[in-house]
Amino acid sequence: MAENKLPSPPFHHIPGLPNFRDIGGYPVGGSPQHGTDSTHKMVRRGLIYRSSEPSKVTEDGISKLKSLGIEKVYDLRSAVEIEAGQRDGFGWKVKEIDGARREFVPVFLDQDYSPEALALRYKNYSADSAEGFIAAYHDILEAAASPTNSYRPFKTILEHLASPSPAPCLIHCTAGKDRTGVICGLILSLCGVDDEVVAHEYSLTDLGLKERHEELIAHVMSHPSLRDPVAARRMVSSQKQAMLGTLAMIRKKYGSVENCVVDLGLLSPEGIKQLRSNLIVDANEDEIVPWQDHAKLLS
């Protein structure tokens, strides 16, 4: 499926920037789904976007990003990861976008990229079940919230969204799948979006990244710790069971997503209340993303 044939919303066709989509437009739990006539509430559109890394975005693509009013770009990659992407011939340079401030907020610090850490992390990602992804996503959450990570990536993003008038922002890592998927899952869950819908939104990366799958698989296999092409292909997949399991893990460990966010120091209860005030809006039936129809594209 060509990128410009992806369902829109939520996808936007940004030349040179695959997997770019708005995480707004989804129904808040308890709100009627698309196709019914009752009053709706949904996650606000036009505020939070996600994508893969933007090094190959074209001038036309940059113009389209500007038209969306994006003022902040949160880059969740580490410096080591960015350097390796350039050294290994993938050309993953830092891309500055006029009018948007790049915020360098790495989830994993440089010391987390030792050969031992790479081997463990890749083993988790490539495991032939959702359990591997769940373990890896637990590590992402812990690393993003660690007191030793002075960048506090998830706290920085959530506090922006809980500010009085948050500007539109873009969140990305390399593929825009795992680290980006975890923070976007937290945001949607804090807004009261049902787990099944959150997991669907996560799984859309399988559509959005289709044109970059071979590039990303080659990147994964460039590491000595993983040479198995089948495992590498699993690593770049986005099966919804991974997100469903991650949300279940969070609730088992913390009691709720809200407790998780508060206990990890990512946002205060007052901040959660403000975030919801900023992000949850009334909507007409035709403004709700028809996610159940889009799910058929993934089957």
PDB file of C-alpha atoms in Angstrom:
ATOM      1  CA  MET A   1       0.000   0.000   0.000  1.00  0.00           C
ATOM      2  CA  ALA A   2       1.519   3.338  -1.003  1.00  0.00           C
ATOM      3  CA  GLU A   3       1.919   5.897   1.745  1.00  0.00           C
ATOM      4  CA  ASN A   4      -0.537   8.311   0.123  1.00  0.00           C
ATOM      5  CA  LYS A   5      -3.137   5.508   0.151  1.00  0.00           C
ATOM      6  CA  LEU A   6      -3.050   5.132   3.922  1.00  0.00           C
ATOM      7  CA  PRO A   7      -6.286   5.975   5.733  1.00  0.00           C
ATOM      8  CA  SER A   8      -6.520   9.688   6.411  1.00  0.00           C
ATOM      9  CA  PRO A   9      -7.217  10.486   9.153  1.00  0.00           C
ATOM     10  CA  PRO A  10      -5.154   9.481  11.029  1.00  0.00           C
ATOM     11  CA  PHE A  11      -2.277   9.379   8.506  1.00  0.00           C
ATOM     12  CA  HIS A  12      -0.914  12.465   6.751  1.00  0.00           C
ATOM     13  CA  HIS A  13       1.166  12.114   3.599  1.00  0.00           C
ATOM     14  CA  ILE A  14       4.432  13.898   4.416  1.00  0.00           C
ATOM     15  CA  PRO A  15       6.937  13.259   1.594  1.00  0.00           C
ATOM     16  CA  GLY A  16      10.054  11.583   2.984  1.00  0.00           C
ATOM     17  CA  LEU A  17       8.531  10.984   6.413  1.00  0.00           C
ATOM     18  CA  PRO A  18       6.737   7.615   6.659  1.00  0.00           C
ATOM     19  CA  ASN A  19       4.457   6.594   9.500  1.00  0.00           C
ATOM     20  CA  PHE A  20       3.359  10.173  10.189  1.00  0.00           C
ATOM     21  CA  ARG A  21      -0.020  10.294  11.845  1.00  0.00           C
ATOM     22  CA  ASP A  22      -2.219  12.163  14.295  1.00  0.00           C
ATOM     23  CA  ILE A  23      -3.060  10.269  17.480  1.00  0.00           C
ATOM     24  CA  GLY A  24      -6.203  12.358  17.950  1.00  0.00           C
ATOM     25  CA  GLY A  25      -9.701  11.526  16.788  1.00  0.00           C
ATOM     26  CA  TYR A  26     -10.130   8.358  18.850  1.00  0.00           C
ATOM     27  CA  PRO A  27     -13.171   7.929  21.103  1.00  0.00           C
ATOM     28  CA  VAL A  28     -12.757   8.296  24.829  1.00  0.00           C
ATOM     29  CA  GLY A  29     -13.953   5.256  26.815  1.00  0.00           C
ATOM     30  CA  GLY A  30     -17.689   5.305  27.434  1.00  0.00           C
ATOM     31  CA  SER A  31     -18.208   7.551  24.408  1.00  0.00           C
ATOM     32  CA  PRO A  32     -20.186   6.059  21.512  1.00  0.00           C
ATOM     33  CA  GLN A  33     -18.105   4.607  18.710  1.00  0.00           C
ATOM     34  CA  HIS A  34     -18.020   5.778  15.111  1.00  0.00           C
ATOM     35  CA  GLY A  35     -21.339   5.095  13.407  1.00  0.00           C
ATOM     36  CA  THR A  36     -23.689   5.946  16.264  1.00  0.00           C
ATOM     37  CA  ASP A  37     -25.722   9.088  16.863  1.00  0.00           C
ATOM     38  CA  SER A  38     -25.100   9.911  20.537  1.00  0.00           C
ATOM     39  CA  THR A  39     -22.873  12.679  21.889  1.00  0.00           C
ATOM     40  CA  HIS A  40     -19.179  11.906  21.506  1.00  0.00           C
ATOM     41  CA  LYS A  41     -15.951  12.781  23.241  1.00  0.00           C
ATOM     42  CA  MET A  42     -12.635  12.143  21.549  1.00  0.00           C
ATOM     43  CA  VAL A  43      -8.938  12.902  21.806  1.00  0.00           C
ATOM     44  CA  ARG A  44      -8.198  16.313  20.334  1.00  0.00           C
ATOM     45  CA  ARG A  45      -6.864  16.315  16.799  1.00  0.00           C
ATOM     46  CA  GLY A  46      -4.049  18.450  15.451  1.00  0.00           C
ATOM     47  CA  LEU A  47      -1.988  18.445  18.647  1.00  0.00           C
ATOM     48  CA  ILE A  48       0.053  15.230  18.910  1.00  0.00           C
ATOM     49  CA  TYR A  49       1.694  13.636  15.897  1.00  0.00           C
ATOM     50  CA  ARG A  50       3.999  10.620  15.694  1.00  0.00           C
ATOM     51  CA  SER A  51       6.364   9.383  12.994  1.00  0.00           C
ATOM     52  CA  SER A  52       9.594   7.613  12.138  1.00  0.00           C
ATOM     53  CA  GLU A  53      12.858   9.581  12.184  1.00  0.00           C
ATOM     54  CA  PRO A  54      12.698  12.603   9.832  1.00  0.00           C
ATOM     55  CA  SER A  55      16.140  12.676   8.183  1.00  0.00           C
ATOM     56  CA  LYS A  56      14.743  12.058   4.690  1.00  0.00           C
ATOM     57  CA  VAL A  57      11.828  14.490   4.777  1.00  0.00           C
ATOM     58  CA  THR A  58      11.705  16.591   1.608  1.00  0.00           C
ATOM     59  CA  GLU A  59      11.230  20.339   1.285  1.00  0.00           C
ATOM     60  CA  ASP A  60       7.620  19.690   0.339  1.00  0.00           C
ATOM     61  CA  GLY A  61       7.318  17.541   3.437  1.00  0.00           C
ATOM     62  CA  ILE A  62       8.755  20.316   5.604  1.00  0.00           C
ATOM     63  CA  SER A  63       6.226  22.735   4.152  1.00  0.00           C
ATOM     64  CA  LYS A  64       3.435  20.338   5.084  1.00  0.00           C
ATOM     65  CA  LEU A  65       4.790  20.005   8.619  1.00  0.00           C
ATOM     66  CA  LYS A  66       4.827  23.783   8.936  1.00  0.00           C
ATOM     67  CA  SER A  67       1.218  23.936   7.769  1.00  0.00           C
ATOM     68  CA  LEU A  68       0.284  21.696  10.716  1.00  0.00           C
ATOM     69  CA  GLY A  69       1.686  24.264  13.132  1.00  0.00           C
ATOM     70  CA  ILE A  70       4.160  21.873  14.774  1.00  0.00           C
ATOM     71  CA  GLU A  71       6.333  23.842  17.210  1.00  0.00           C
ATOM     72  CA  LYS A  72       8.103  21.043  19.095  1.00  0.00           C
ATOM     73  CA  VAL A  73       9.781  17.866  17.866  1.00  0.00           C
ATOM     74  CA  TYR A  74      10.604  15.326  20.581  1.00  0.00           C
ATOM     75  CA  ASP A  75      13.463  13.049  19.487  1.00  0.00           C
ATOM     76  CA  LEU A  76      13.599   9.945  21.704  1.00  0.00           C
ATOM     77  CA  ARG A  77      16.784   8.511  20.159  1.00  0.00           C
ATOM     78  CA  SER A  78      20.176   8.431  21.865  1.00  0.00           C
ATOM     79  CA  ALA A  79      23.255  10.181  20.501  1.00  0.00           C
ATOM     80  CA  VAL A  80      24.927   6.788  19.970  1.00  0.00           C
ATOM     81  CA  GLU A  81      21.931   5.588  17.959  1.00  0.00           C
ATOM     82  CA  ILE A  82      21.958   8.662  15.721  1.00  0.00           C
ATOM     83  CA  GLU A  83      25.710   8.369  15.131  1.00  0.00           C
ATOM     84  CA  ALA A  84      25.438   4.646  14.361  1.00  0.00           C
ATOM     85  CA  GLY A  85      22.652   5.263  11.856  1.00  0.00           C
ATOM     86  CA  GLN A  86      24.922   7.632   9.956  1.00  0.00           C
ATOM     87  CA  ARG A  87      28.052   5.497  10.282  1.00  0.00           C
ATOM     88  CA  ASP A  88      26.287   2.377   9.010  1.00  0.00           C
ATOM     89  CA  GLY A  89      25.069   4.126   5.883  1.00  0.00           C
ATOM     90  CA  PHE A  90      21.424   4.714   6.764  1.00  0.00           C
ATOM     91  CA  GLY A  91      21.797   8.509   6.674  1.00  0.00           C
ATOM     92  CA  TRP A  92      19.826   9.126   9.850  1.00  0.00           C
ATOM     93  CA  LYS A  93      21.030  12.678  10.383  1.00  0.00           C
ATOM     94  CA  VAL A  94      19.367  15.078  12.775  1.00  0.00           C
ATOM     95  CA  LYS A  95      16.851  17.116  10.815  1.00  0.00           C
ATOM     96  CA  GLU A  96      15.981  20.582  12.048  1.00  0.00           C
ATOM     97  CA  ILE A  97      12.625  21.903  10.879  1.00  0.00           C
ATOM     98  CA  ASP A  98      12.179  25.652  10.593  1.00  0.00           C
ATOM     99  CA  GLY A  99       9.698  26.947  13.135  1.00  0.00           C
ATOM    100  CA  ALA A 100       9.881  23.793  15.266  1.00  0.00           C
ATOM    101  CA  ARG A 101      12.245  23.349  18.189  1.00  0.00           C
ATOM    102  CA  ARG A 102      13.920  19.952  18.391  1.00  0.00           C
ATOM    103  CA  GLU A 103      13.949  18.582  21.925  1.00  0.00           C
ATOM    104  CA  PHE A 104      16.631  15.914  22.419  1.00  0.00           C
ATOM    105  CA  VAL A 105      15.012  13.610  25.005  1.00  0.00           C
ATOM    106  CA  PRO A 106      16.629  10.161  24.710  1.00  0.00           C
ATOM    107  CA  VAL A 107      14.929   7.242  26.424  1.00  0.00           C
ATOM    108  CA  PHE A 108      18.130   5.186  26.546  1.00  0.00           C
ATOM    109  CA  LEU A 109      21.349   6.942  27.491  1.00  0.00           C
ATOM    110  CA  ASP A 110      24.600   6.152  25.706  1.00  0.00           C
ATOM    111  CA  GLN A 111      25.721   3.638  28.324  1.00  0.00           C
ATOM    112  CA  ASP A 112      22.624   1.548  27.613  1.00  0.00           C
ATOM    113  CA  TYR A 113      24.030   0.662  24.207  1.00  0.00           C
ATOM    114  CA  SER A 114      26.733  -1.736  25.371  1.00  0.00           C
ATOM    115  CA  PRO A 115      26.917  -5.028  23.450  1.00  0.00           C
ATOM    116  CA  GLU A 116      25.388  -6.805  26.447  1.00  0.00           C
ATOM    117  CA  ALA A 117      22.465  -4.358  26.628  1.00  0.00           C
ATOM    118  CA  LEU A 118      21.921  -4.595  22.884  1.00  0.00           C
ATOM    119  CA  ALA A 119      21.843  -8.376  23.004  1.00  0.00           C
ATOM    120  CA  LEU A 120      19.338  -8.421  25.855  1.00  0.00           C
ATOM    121  CA  ARG A 121      17.103  -5.780  24.327  1.00  0.00           C
ATOM    122  CA  TYR A 122      17.123  -7.408  20.917  1.00  0.00           C
ATOM    123  CA  LYS A 123      16.377 -10.798  22.457  1.00  0.00           C
ATOM    124  CA  ASN A 124      13.304  -9.260  24.089  1.00  0.00           C
ATOM    125  CA  TYR A 125      12.136  -7.640  20.884  1.00  0.00           C
ATOM    126  CA  SER A 126      12.710 -10.679  18.711  1.00  0.00           C
ATOM    127  CA  ALA A 127      11.083 -13.249  21.003  1.00  0.00           C
ATOM    128  CA  ASP A 128       8.371 -15.224  19.253  1.00  0.00           C
ATOM    129  CA  SER A 129       5.564 -13.935  21.474  1.00  0.00           C
ATOM    130  CA  ALA A 130       4.149 -10.694  22.831  1.00  0.00           C
ATOM    131  CA  GLU A 131       5.972 -11.368  26.120  1.00  0.00           C
ATOM    132  CA  GLY A 132       9.267 -10.227  24.618  1.00  0.00           C
ATOM    133  CA  PHE A 133       7.775  -6.914  23.542  1.00  0.00           C
ATOM    134  CA  ILE A 134       6.076  -6.451  26.910  1.00  0.00           C
ATOM    135  CA  ALA A 135       9.407  -6.942  28.690  1.00  0.00           C
ATOM    136  CA  ALA A 136      11.093  -4.527  26.310  1.00  0.00           C
ATOM    137  CA  TYR A 137       8.341  -1.931  26.757  1.00  0.00           C
ATOM    138  CA  HIS A 138       8.637  -2.271  30.519  1.00  0.00           C
ATOM    139  CA  ASP A 139      12.333  -1.414  30.105  1.00  0.00           C
ATOM    140  CA  ILE A 140      11.460   1.579  27.935  1.00  0.00           C
ATOM    141  CA  LEU A 141       9.099   2.889  30.593  1.00  0.00           C
ATOM    142  CA  GLU A 142      11.662   2.352  33.363  1.00  0.00           C
ATOM    143  CA  ALA A 143      14.487   3.966  31.379  1.00  0.00           C
ATOM    144  CA  ALA A 144      12.352   6.984  30.454  1.00  0.00           C
ATOM    145  CA  ALA A 145      11.432   7.528  34.111  1.00  0.00           C
ATOM    146  CA  SER A 146      14.793   6.714  35.683  1.00  0.00           C
ATOM    147  CA  PRO A 147      16.227   9.398  38.010  1.00  0.00           C
ATOM    148  CA  THR A 148      19.575   8.831  36.278  1.00  0.00           C
ATOM    149  CA  ASN A 149      18.079  10.044  32.988  1.00  0.00           C
ATOM    150  CA  SER A 150      18.243  13.801  33.381  1.00  0.00           C
ATOM    151  CA  TYR A 151      16.412  14.312  30.081  1.00  0.00           C
ATOM    152  CA  ARG A 152      13.208  12.815  31.597  1.00  0.00           C
ATOM    153  CA  PRO A 153      11.715  12.238  28.131  1.00  0.00           C
ATOM    154  CA  PHE A 154       8.197  11.096  29.052  1.00  0.00           C
ATOM    155  CA  LYS A 155       7.888  13.649  31.848  1.00  0.00           C
ATOM    156  CA  THR A 156       8.945  16.405  29.422  1.00  0.00           C
ATOM    157  CA  ILE A 157       6.331  15.394  26.862  1.00  0.00           C
ATOM    158  CA  LEU A 158       3.500  14.919  29.369  1.00  0.00           C
ATOM    159  CA  GLU A 159       4.237  18.220  31.110  1.00  0.00           C
ATOM    160  CA  HIS A 160       4.083  19.976  27.755  1.00  0.00           C
ATOM    161  CA  LEU A 161       0.682  18.437  27.050  1.00  0.00           C
ATOM    162  CA  ALA A 162      -0.474  19.442  30.537  1.00  0.00           C
ATOM    163  CA  SER A 163       0.648  23.065  30.128  1.00  0.00           C
ATOM    164  CA  PRO A 164      -2.061  25.748  29.819  1.00  0.00           C
ATOM    165  CA  SER A 165      -1.934  25.991  26.009  1.00  0.00           C
ATOM    166  CA  PRO A 166       0.205  23.219  24.510  1.00  0.00           C
ATOM    167  CA  ALA A 167       1.476  23.750  20.976  1.00  0.00           C
ATOM    168  CA  PRO A 168       1.282  20.981  18.382  1.00  0.00           C
ATOM    169  CA  CYS A 169       4.171  18.539  18.667  1.00  0.00           C
ATOM    170  CA  LEU A 170       5.763  15.599  16.871  1.00  0.00           C
ATOM    171  CA  ILE A 171       7.111  12.586  18.770  1.00  0.00           C
ATOM    172  CA  HIS A 172       9.529  10.195  17.071  1.00  0.00           C
ATOM    173  CA  CYS A 173      12.313   7.699  17.683  1.00  0.00           C
ATOM    174  CA  THR A 174      13.865   5.731  14.818  1.00  0.00           C
ATOM    175  CA  ALA A 175      10.942   3.696  13.516  1.00  0.00           C
ATOM    176  CA  GLY A 176       8.324   5.601  15.481  1.00  0.00           C
ATOM    177  CA  LYS A 177       7.134   2.283  16.888  1.00  0.00           C
ATOM    178  CA  ASP A 178       8.445   1.242  20.306  1.00  0.00           C
ATOM    179  CA  ARG A 179       9.546   4.227  22.400  1.00  0.00           C
ATOM    180  CA  THR A 180       7.085   6.412  20.533  1.00  0.00           C
ATOM    181  CA  GLY A 181       4.427   3.717  20.908  1.00  0.00           C
ATOM    182  CA  VAL A 182       4.827   3.524  24.683  1.00  0.00           C
ATOM    183  CA  ILE A 183       4.482   7.264  25.309  1.00  0.00           C
ATOM    184  CA  CYS A 184       1.563   7.546  22.872  1.00  0.00           C
ATOM    185  CA  GLY A 185      -0.096   4.587  24.588  1.00  0.00           C
ATOM    186  CA  LEU A 186       0.261   6.346  27.945  1.00  0.00           C
ATOM    187  CA  ILE A 187      -1.218   9.567  26.550  1.00  0.00           C
ATOM    188  CA  LEU A 188      -4.240   7.855  25.009  1.00  0.00           C
ATOM    189  CA  SER A 189      -4.830   5.759  28.118  1.00  0.00           C
ATOM    190  CA  LEU A 190      -4.667   8.817  30.375  1.00  0.00           C
ATOM    191  CA  CYS A 191      -7.420  10.292  28.199  1.00  0.00           C
ATOM    192  CA  GLY A 192      -9.585   7.224  28.807  1.00  0.00           C
ATOM    193  CA  VAL A 193      -9.269   5.619  25.373  1.00  0.00           C
ATOM    194  CA  ASP A 194     -10.140   1.915  25.582  1.00  0.00           C
ATOM    195  CA  ASP A 195      -7.222  -0.520  25.505  1.00  0.00           C
ATOM    196  CA  GLU A 196      -8.450  -2.138  22.289  1.00  0.00           C
ATOM    197  CA  VAL A 197      -8.393   1.250  20.546  1.00  0.00           C
ATOM    198  CA  VAL A 198      -4.975   2.170  21.980  1.00  0.00           C
ATOM    199  CA  ALA A 199      -3.607  -1.146  20.729  1.00  0.00           C
ATOM    200  CA  HIS A 200      -5.153  -0.561  17.308  1.00  0.00           C
ATOM    201  CA  GLU A 201      -3.491   2.857  17.068  1.00  0.00           C
ATOM    202  CA  TYR A 202      -0.173   1.237  17.958  1.00  0.00           C
ATOM    203  CA  SER A 203      -0.658  -1.479  15.324  1.00  0.00           C
ATOM    204  CA  LEU A 204      -1.106   1.093  12.538  1.00  0.00           C
ATOM    205  CA  THR A 205       2.682   1.325  12.387  1.00  0.00           C
ATOM    206  CA  ASP A 206       2.578  -1.926  10.398  1.00  0.00           C
ATOM    207  CA  LEU A 207       0.859   0.092   7.662  1.00  0.00           C
ATOM    208  CA  GLY A 208       2.793   3.317   8.141  1.00  0.00           C
ATOM    209  CA  LEU A 209       6.244   1.704   8.065  1.00  0.00           C
ATOM    210  CA  LYS A 210       5.611  -0.676   5.204  1.00  0.00           C
ATOM    211  CA  GLU A 211       7.853   1.193   2.773  1.00  0.00           C
ATOM    212  CA  ARG A 212      10.737   1.251   5.301  1.00  0.00           C
ATOM    213  CA  HIS A 213      10.516  -2.331   6.544  1.00  0.00           C
ATOM    214  CA  GLU A 214      13.508  -3.610   4.536  1.00  0.00           C
ATOM    215  CA  GLU A 215      15.662  -0.640   5.580  1.00  0.00           C
ATOM    216  CA  LEU A 216      14.809  -1.153   9.244  1.00  0.00           C
ATOM    217  CA  ILE A 217      15.369  -4.916   9.052  1.00  0.00           C
ATOM    218  CA  ALA A 218      18.805  -4.286   7.517  1.00  0.00           C
ATOM    219  CA  HIS A 219      19.568  -1.861  10.366  1.00  0.00           C
ATOM    220  CA  VAL A 220      18.576  -4.424  12.979  1.00  0.00           C
ATOM    221  CA  MET A 221      20.672  -7.143  11.327  1.00  0.00           C
ATOM    222  CA  SER A 222      23.742  -4.877  11.195  1.00  0.00           C
ATOM    223  CA  HIS A 223      24.220  -5.633  14.906  1.00  0.00           C
ATOM    224  CA  PRO A 224      26.238  -8.797  15.707  1.00  0.00           C
ATOM    225  CA  SER A 225      23.701  -9.669  18.392  1.00  0.00           C
ATOM    226  CA  LEU A 226      20.971 -10.347  15.838  1.00  0.00           C
ATOM    227  CA  ARG A 227      21.490 -11.951  12.448  1.00  0.00           C
ATOM    228  CA  ASP A 228      18.229 -13.877  12.217  1.00  0.00           C
ATOM    229  CA  PRO A 229      16.036 -12.296   9.486  1.00  0.00           C
ATOM    230  CA  VAL A 230      12.854 -13.860  10.907  1.00  0.00           C
ATOM    231  CA  ALA A 231      13.548 -12.408  14.340  1.00  0.00           C
ATOM    232  CA  ALA A 232      14.482  -9.066  12.782  1.00  0.00           C
ATOM    233  CA  ARG A 233      11.179  -8.947  10.921  1.00  0.00           C
ATOM    234  CA  ARG A 234       9.322  -9.617  14.166  1.00  0.00           C
ATOM    235  CA  MET A 235      11.186  -6.731  15.755  1.00  0.00           C
ATOM    236  CA  VAL A 236       9.828  -4.207  13.263  1.00  0.00           C
ATOM    237  CA  SER A 237       6.257  -5.489  13.571  1.00  0.00           C
ATOM    238  CA  SER A 238       3.534  -3.824  15.651  1.00  0.00           C
ATOM    239  CA  GLN A 239       1.116  -6.516  16.755  1.00  0.00           C
ATOM    240  CA  LYS A 240      -1.604  -5.121  18.983  1.00  0.00           C
ATOM    241  CA  GLN A 241      -1.069  -7.891  21.551  1.00  0.00           C
ATOM    242  CA  ALA A 242       2.196  -6.182  22.488  1.00  0.00           C
ATOM    243  CA  MET A 243       0.393  -3.003  23.528  1.00  0.00           C
ATOM    244  CA  LEU A 244      -2.517  -4.838  25.151  1.00  0.00           C
ATOM    245  CA  GLY A 245      -0.024  -6.816  27.201  1.00  0.00           C
ATOM    246  CA  THR A 246       1.945  -3.689  28.106  1.00  0.00           C
ATOM    247  CA  LEU A 247      -1.146  -1.906  29.417  1.00  0.00           C
ATOM    248  CA  ALA A 248      -2.097  -5.028  31.389  1.00  0.00           C
ATOM    249  CA  MET A 249       1.432  -5.168  32.832  1.00  0.00           C
ATOM    250  CA  ILE A 250       1.194  -1.524  33.909  1.00  0.00           C
ATOM    251  CA  ARG A 251      -2.123  -2.099  35.664  1.00  0.00           C
ATOM    252  CA  LYS A 252      -0.843  -5.234  37.378  1.00  0.00           C
ATOM    253  CA  LYS A 253       2.249  -3.437  38.666  1.00  0.00           C
ATOM    254  CA  TYR A 254       0.811   0.001  39.496  1.00  0.00           C
ATOM    255  CA  GLY A 255      -2.959  -0.524  39.712  1.00  0.00           C
ATOM    256  CA  SER A 256      -3.734   1.890  36.870  1.00  0.00           C
ATOM    257  CA  VAL A 257      -2.058   3.936  34.151  1.00  0.00           C
ATOM    258  CA  GLU A 258      -2.722   7.058  36.236  1.00  0.00           C
ATOM    259  CA  ASN A 259      -0.963   5.531  39.258  1.00  0.00           C
ATOM    260  CA  CYS A 260       1.951   4.533  37.038  1.00  0.00           C
ATOM    261  CA  VAL A 261       2.397   8.057  35.733  1.00  0.00           C
ATOM    262  CA  VAL A 262       2.170   9.580  39.219  1.00  0.00           C
ATOM    263  CA  ASP A 263       4.340   6.957  40.948  1.00  0.00           C
ATOM    264  CA  LEU A 264       7.096   7.334  38.349  1.00  0.00           C
ATOM    265  CA  GLY A 265       7.025  11.106  38.748  1.00  0.00           C
ATOM    266  CA  LEU A 266       5.969  11.725  35.158  1.00  0.00           C
ATOM    267  CA  LEU A 267       2.981  13.920  36.004  1.00  0.00           C
ATOM    268  CA  SER A 268       1.067  14.976  39.119  1.00  0.00           C
ATOM    269  CA  PRO A 269      -2.642  14.215  39.649  1.00  0.00           C
ATOM    270  CA  GLU A 270      -3.320  17.880  38.908  1.00  0.00           C
ATOM    271  CA  GLY A 271      -1.256  17.572  35.750  1.00  0.00           C
ATOM    272  CA  ILE A 272      -3.288  14.564  34.618  1.00  0.00           C
ATOM    273  CA  LYS A 273      -6.457  16.568  35.159  1.00  0.00           C
ATOM    274  CA  GLN A 274      -5.087  19.435  33.059  1.00  0.00           C
ATOM    275  CA  LEU A 275      -3.863  17.073  30.347  1.00  0.00           C
ATOM    276  CA  ARG A 276      -7.354  15.613  30.066  1.00  0.00           C
ATOM    277  CA  SER A 277      -8.869  19.086  29.943  1.00  0.00           C
ATOM    278  CA  ASN A 278      -6.514  19.952  27.083  1.00  0.00           C
ATOM    279  CA  LEU A 279      -6.932  16.742  25.112  1.00  0.00           C
ATOM    280  CA  ILE A 280     -10.523  15.546  25.539  1.00  0.00           C
ATOM    281  CA  VAL A 281     -12.998  17.410  23.354  1.00  0.00           C
ATOM    282  CA  ASP A 282     -16.601  17.114  22.210  1.00  0.00           C
ATOM    283  CA  ALA A 283     -16.997  15.695  18.742  1.00  0.00           C
ATOM    284  CA  ASN A 284     -19.541  15.055  16.057  1.00  0.00           C
ATOM    285  CA  GLU A 285     -20.006  11.462  14.964  1.00  0.00           C
ATOM    286  CA  ASP A 286     -18.213  12.038  11.666  1.00  0.00           C
ATOM    287  CA  GLU A 287     -15.129  13.416  13.446  1.00  0.00           C
ATOM    288  CA  ILE A 288     -14.394  10.108  15.177  1.00  0.00           C
ATOM    289  CA  VAL A 289     -11.714   8.040  13.443  1.00  0.00           C
ATOM    290  CA  PRO A 290     -13.422   4.891  12.021  1.00  0.00           C
ATOM    291  CA  TRP A 291     -10.788   2.702  13.624  1.00  0.00           C
ATOM    292  CA  GLN A 292     -12.770  -0.516  13.288  1.00  0.00           C
ATOM    293  CA  ASP A 293     -12.797  -0.070   9.505  1.00  0.00           C
ATOM    294  CA  HIS A 294      -9.063   0.651   9.526  1.00  0.00           C
ATOM    295  CA  ALA A 295      -8.434  -2.505  11.569  1.00  0.00           C
ATOM    296  CA  LYS A 296      -9.594  -4.538   8.568  1.00  0.00           C
ATOM    297  CA  LEU A 297      -6.584  -3.218   6.630  1.00  0.00           C
ATOM    298  CA  LEU A 298      -4.312  -4.978   9.117  1.00  0.00           C
ATOM    299  CA  SER A 299      -5.927  -8.384   8.921  1.00  0.00           C
TER     300      SER A 299
END
